[in-house]
């Protein structure tokens, strides 16, 4: 089987809008699955990378790592998927499989280095791996997920990054009955964190900088919603919260939130502000607080999250767009003007 040329959307530089490109997908290896991509979410990490916010973007870049579709071809030794089945790919498409992290199903922390679905060195084709803003994806079956049939496919796409990124720390820090969990920032990650934490049985308090999201947070399932710019409202939560999932994408003051924790609580950063954040000594020594972080989740946990979301009927609130609107969508995402995730209908790529 030959490598295939397929259509995609990407860019060669930070100052060039995304546009139509032809890219290669590798010939199937014995354990490879080819998927036709039906929907792909737009994560703020895609925006960080096309802007080269972290200084390590490999151009040309094709973003997209919230990928759902249908299996179109399988390698000769594939047994996890059949042609015609639904399938999904998130951030991880390869890891060493042998280190302690891989053996413990936390491939996201692979000692050798995980291969991401976009912007990682591609050991087969050279250059960078190219993401889901494209017609197809090819990867080893081990890193592909099954999508429960009951989930709406377009709204399920954001679960592949936004969903697992909040599910994993909510599990690790044990969200559940009797726990007050804070969610900081109501964007793609934050709005799913509200739904998932609530389904786990926690008491959910949301902190937002957007007055319009205060009411909406309750519709999403939050027990309480606080406008974080109102210091009187914030004072009510000092030493009340067990842990906080911080999804903010830009520089912000984490000390304000460390001070809301009960003793031994943690502010868990999942957002990726490009600039370093300052932590005051008193914010952590008082109350034995910790400032920690979490990065996506392993493959087994991603499957567990998809099954959990299907069971609790959880998916993203989305704005479905055509690929031709993608530059406008990135501009709106930068301004925080999306409720709450853009998802691309990949059928539009054929136009
Ligand atoms: P998003 O949809 O843009 O949401 C981010 C939210 O943060 C905004 O809606 C806003 O919420 C709040 N916010 C933005 N700028 C702010 C500022 N200057 N001060 C205070 N609050 C601000 O982004 P997303 O897709 O959810 O991603 C969030 C972050 O997580 C990004 O940095 C992304 O790269 C990162 N991420 C990390 C992982 C991981 O594994 N660690 C995975 C995926 C994404 P309010 O309007 O409610 O204030
Ligand atoms: Zn993401
Ligand atoms: Zn490994």
GROMACS .gro file of N, CA and C and ligand atoms in nm, residues 42-48 54 65-66 91 161-162 165 184-190 206-210 213 228 246-252 269-274 294-297 333-334 336 338 340-341, ligand 1:
model
  201
   42UNK      N    1  -1.167   2.249   1.777
   42UNK     CA    2  -1.060   2.349   1.778
   42UNK      C    3  -1.029   2.383   1.923
   43UNK      N    4  -0.909   2.343   1.967
   43UNK     CA    5  -0.866   2.363   2.106
   43UNK      C    6  -0.779   2.488   2.113
   44UNK      N    7  -0.773   2.550   2.230
   44UNK     CA    8  -0.687   2.668   2.244
   44UNK      C    9  -0.539   2.630   2.221
   45UNK      N   10  -0.504   2.503   2.242
   45UNK     CA   11  -0.365   2.461   2.213
   45UNK      C   12  -0.336   2.472   2.064
   46UNK      N   13  -0.435   2.447   1.978
   46UNK     CA   14  -0.415   2.468   1.833
   46UNK      C   15  -0.380   2.615   1.808
   47UNK      N   16  -0.451   2.704   1.878
   47UNK     CA   17  -0.426   2.848   1.862
   47UNK      C   18  -0.285   2.884   1.912
   48UNK      N   19  -0.248   2.834   2.033
   48UNK     CA   20  -0.113   2.860   2.083
   48UNK      C   21  -0.010   2.817   1.978
   54UNK      N   22   0.480   2.898   2.214
   54UNK     CA   23   0.579   2.830   2.298
   54UNK      C   24   0.716   2.824   2.230
   65UNK      N   25  -0.658   1.807   1.708
   65UNK     CA   26  -0.628   1.687   1.788
   65UNK      C   27  -0.751   1.643   1.867
   66UNK      N   28  -0.869   1.684   1.817
   66UNK     CA   29  -0.996   1.634   1.875
   66UNK      C   30  -1.071   1.572   1.757
   91UNK      N   31  -0.474   1.348   2.153
   91UNK     CA   32  -0.343   1.413   2.141
   91UNK      C   33  -0.231   1.314   2.115
  161UNK      N   34  -0.971   1.599   2.365
  161UNK     CA   35  -0.865   1.673   2.437
  161UNK      C   36  -0.925   1.745   2.557
  162UNK      N   37  -1.021   1.835   2.533
  162UNK     CA   38  -1.078   1.911   2.645
  162UNK      C   39  -1.134   1.816   2.751
  165UNK      N   40  -0.857   1.613   2.941
  165UNK     CA   41  -0.767   1.702   3.016
  165UNK      C   42  -0.827   1.742   3.150
  184UNK      N   43  -1.179   2.707   3.716
  184UNK     CA   44  -1.138   2.843   3.682
  184UNK      C   45  -1.133   2.859   3.530
  185UNK      N   46  -1.219   2.948   3.478
  185UNK     CA   47  -1.226   2.972   3.333
  185UNK      C   48  -1.330   2.883   3.268
  186UNK      N   49  -1.427   2.947   3.201
  186UNK     CA   50  -1.531   2.868   3.132
  186UNK      C   51  -1.509   2.880   2.982
  187UNK      N   52  -1.420   2.799   2.932
  187UNK     CA   53  -1.401   2.788   2.788
  187UNK      C   54  -1.427   2.644   2.749
  188UNK      N   55  -1.355   2.595   2.648
  188UNK     CA   56  -1.372   2.456   2.603
  188UNK      C   57  -1.348   2.357   2.716
  189UNK      N   58  -1.235   2.372   2.786
  189UNK     CA   59  -1.203   2.279   2.895
  189UNK      C   60  -1.297   2.303   3.014
  190UNK      N   61  -1.313   2.430   3.052
  190UNK     CA   62  -1.387   2.463   3.174
  190UNK      C   63  -1.532   2.418   3.168
  206UNK      N   64  -1.772   2.774   4.010
  206UNK     CA   65  -1.702   2.822   3.891
  206UNK      C   66  -1.655   2.965   3.911
  207UNK      N   67  -1.534   2.994   3.864
  207UNK     CA   68  -1.481   3.131   3.868
  207UNK      C   69  -1.460   3.178   3.725
  208UNK      N   70  -1.527   3.288   3.690
  208UNK     CA   71  -1.519   3.338   3.553
  208UNK      C   72  -1.491   3.488   3.554
  209UNK      N   73  -1.426   3.534   3.446
  209UNK     CA   74  -1.407   3.679   3.431
  209UNK      C   75  -1.517   3.739   3.344
  210UNK      N   76  -1.607   3.655   3.292
  210UNK     CA   77  -1.709   3.701   3.197
  210UNK      C   78  -1.847   3.706   3.261
  213UNK      N   79  -2.119   3.472   3.150
  213UNK     CA   80  -2.109   3.327   3.174
  213UNK      C   81  -2.156   3.288   3.314
  228UNK      N   82  -1.501   3.656   3.911
  228UNK     CA   83  -1.375   3.662   3.985
  228UNK      C   84  -1.322   3.805   4.001
  246UNK      N   85  -0.755   2.478   3.702
  246UNK     CA   86  -0.729   2.610   3.643
  246UNK      C   87  -0.708   2.594   3.492
  247UNK      N   88  -0.806   2.639   3.414
  247UNK     CA   89  -0.800   2.620   3.268
  247UNK      C   90  -0.761   2.748   3.193
  248UNK      N   91  -0.714   2.849   3.265
  248UNK     CA   92  -0.692   2.979   3.201
  248UNK      C   93  -0.571   2.974   3.106
  249UNK      N   94  -0.590   3.032   2.987
  249UNK     CA   95  -0.491   3.021   2.879
  249UNK      C   96  -0.389   3.134   2.877
  250UNK      N   97  -0.408   3.234   2.965
  250UNK     CA   98  -0.318   3.351   2.964
  250UNK      C   99  -0.269   3.378   3.105
  251UNK      N  100  -0.173   3.468   3.118
  251UNK     CA  101  -0.115   3.501   3.249
  251UNK      C  102  -0.225   3.549   3.344
  252UNK      N  103  -0.224   3.501   3.467
  252UNK     CA  104  -0.323   3.541   3.568
  252UNK      C  105  -0.264   3.516   3.706
  269UNK      N  106  -0.307   2.326   3.754
  269UNK     CA  107  -0.302   2.401   3.628
  269UNK      C  108  -0.311   2.306   3.510
  270UNK      N  109  -0.408   2.327   3.424
  270UNK     CA  110  -0.411   2.256   3.295
  270UNK      C  111  -0.396   2.355   3.179
  271UNK      N  112  -0.433   2.482   3.205
  271UNK     CA  113  -0.412   2.586   3.104
  271UNK      C  114  -0.263   2.604   3.079
  272UNK      N  115  -0.230   2.659   2.963
  272UNK     CA  116  -0.089   2.673   2.926
  272UNK      C  117  -0.053   2.818   2.896
  273UNK      N  118  -0.058   2.906   2.998
  273UNK     CA  119  -0.015   3.044   2.973
  273UNK      C  120   0.131   3.042   2.928
  274UNK      N  121   0.163   3.107   2.818
  274UNK     CA  122   0.301   3.102   2.769
  274UNK      C  123   0.403   3.164   2.867
  294UNK      N  124  -0.144   1.915   3.530
  294UNK     CA  125  -0.185   1.787   3.472
  294UNK      C  126  -0.187   1.804   3.321
  295UNK      N  127  -0.155   1.699   3.249
  295UNK     CA  128  -0.146   1.706   3.103
  295UNK      C  129  -0.229   1.594   3.042
  296UNK      N  130  -0.330   1.628   2.966
  296UNK     CA  131  -0.424   1.534   2.900
  296UNK      C  132  -0.446   1.409   2.985
  297UNK      N  133  -0.437   1.289   2.928
  297UNK     CA  134  -0.455   1.166   3.005
  297UNK      C  135  -0.409   1.051   2.916
  333UNK      N  136  -1.192   3.268   1.903
  333UNK     CA  137  -1.141   3.191   2.018
  333UNK      C  138  -1.043   3.277   2.099
  334UNK      N  139  -0.961   3.353   2.028
  334UNK     CA  140  -0.862   3.439   2.094
  334UNK      C  141  -0.932   3.543   2.182
  336UNK      N  142  -1.218   3.495   2.328
  336UNK     CA  143  -1.305   3.427   2.424
  336UNK      C  144  -1.450   3.426   2.379
  338UNK      N  145  -1.668   3.220   2.216
  338UNK     CA  146  -1.720   3.091   2.167
  338UNK      C  147  -1.793   3.022   2.279
  340UNK      N  148  -1.924   2.655   2.346
  340UNK     CA  149  -1.799   2.675   2.417
  340UNK      C  150  -1.683   2.610   2.340
  341UNK      N  151  -1.715   2.548   2.228
  341UNK     CA  152  -1.609   2.487   2.147
  341UNK      C  153  -1.648   2.494   2.000
  352LIG     P1  154  -1.062   2.858   2.585
  352LIG     O1  155  -1.181   2.793   2.530
  352LIG     O2  156  -1.007   2.979   2.519
  352LIG     O3  157  -1.091   2.889   2.740
  352LIG     C1  158  -1.001   2.957   2.825
  352LIG     C2  159  -1.081   3.036   2.928
  352LIG     O4  160  -0.990   3.098   3.017
  352LIG     C3  161  -1.159   3.153   2.867
  352LIG     O5  162  -1.284   3.115   2.820
  352LIG     C4  163  -1.172   3.247   2.987
  352LIG     O6  164  -1.279   3.203   3.072
  352LIG     C5  165  -1.043   3.223   3.062
  352LIG     N1  166  -0.944   3.328   3.031
  352LIG     C6  167  -0.885   3.354   2.913
  352LIG     N2  168  -0.796   3.455   2.924
  352LIG     C7  169  -0.798   3.492   3.054
  352LIG     C8  170  -0.727   3.588   3.131
  352LIG     N3  171  -0.635   3.669   3.073
  352LIG     N4  172  -0.753   3.596   3.262
  352LIG     C9  173  -0.844   3.516   3.320
  352LIG     N5  174  -0.916   3.424   3.252
  352LIG    C10  175  -0.892   3.413   3.123
  352LIG     O7  176  -0.939   2.756   2.590
  352LIG     P2  177  -0.940   2.596   2.613
  352LIG     O8  178  -0.940   2.529   2.480
  352LIG     O9  179  -1.039   2.560   2.716
  352LIG    O10  180  -0.792   2.576   2.670
  352LIG    C11  181  -0.755   2.640   2.790
  352LIG    C12  182  -0.605   2.628   2.812
  352LIG    O11  183  -0.573   2.491   2.837
  352LIG    C13  184  -0.520   2.669   2.692
  352LIG    O12  185  -0.404   2.735   2.739
  352LIG    C14  186  -0.485   2.535   2.627
  352LIG    O13  187  -0.367   2.541   2.551
  352LIG    C15  188  -0.468   2.451   2.750
  352LIG     N6  189  -0.480   2.306   2.731
  352LIG    C16  190  -0.400   2.227   2.808
  352LIG    C17  191  -0.412   2.091   2.801
  352LIG    C18  192  -0.331   2.004   2.891
  352LIG    O14  193  -0.329   1.883   2.872
  352LIG     N7  194  -0.266   2.056   2.993
  352LIG    C19  195  -0.502   2.033   2.711
  352LIG    C20  196  -0.583   2.117   2.635
  352LIG    C21  197  -0.571   2.254   2.646
  352LIG     P3  198  -1.381   3.305   3.144
  352LIG    O15  199  -1.442   3.387   3.032
  352LIG    O16  200  -1.477   3.216   3.211
  352LIG    O17  201  -1.301   3.387   3.240
   0.00000   0.00000   0.00000
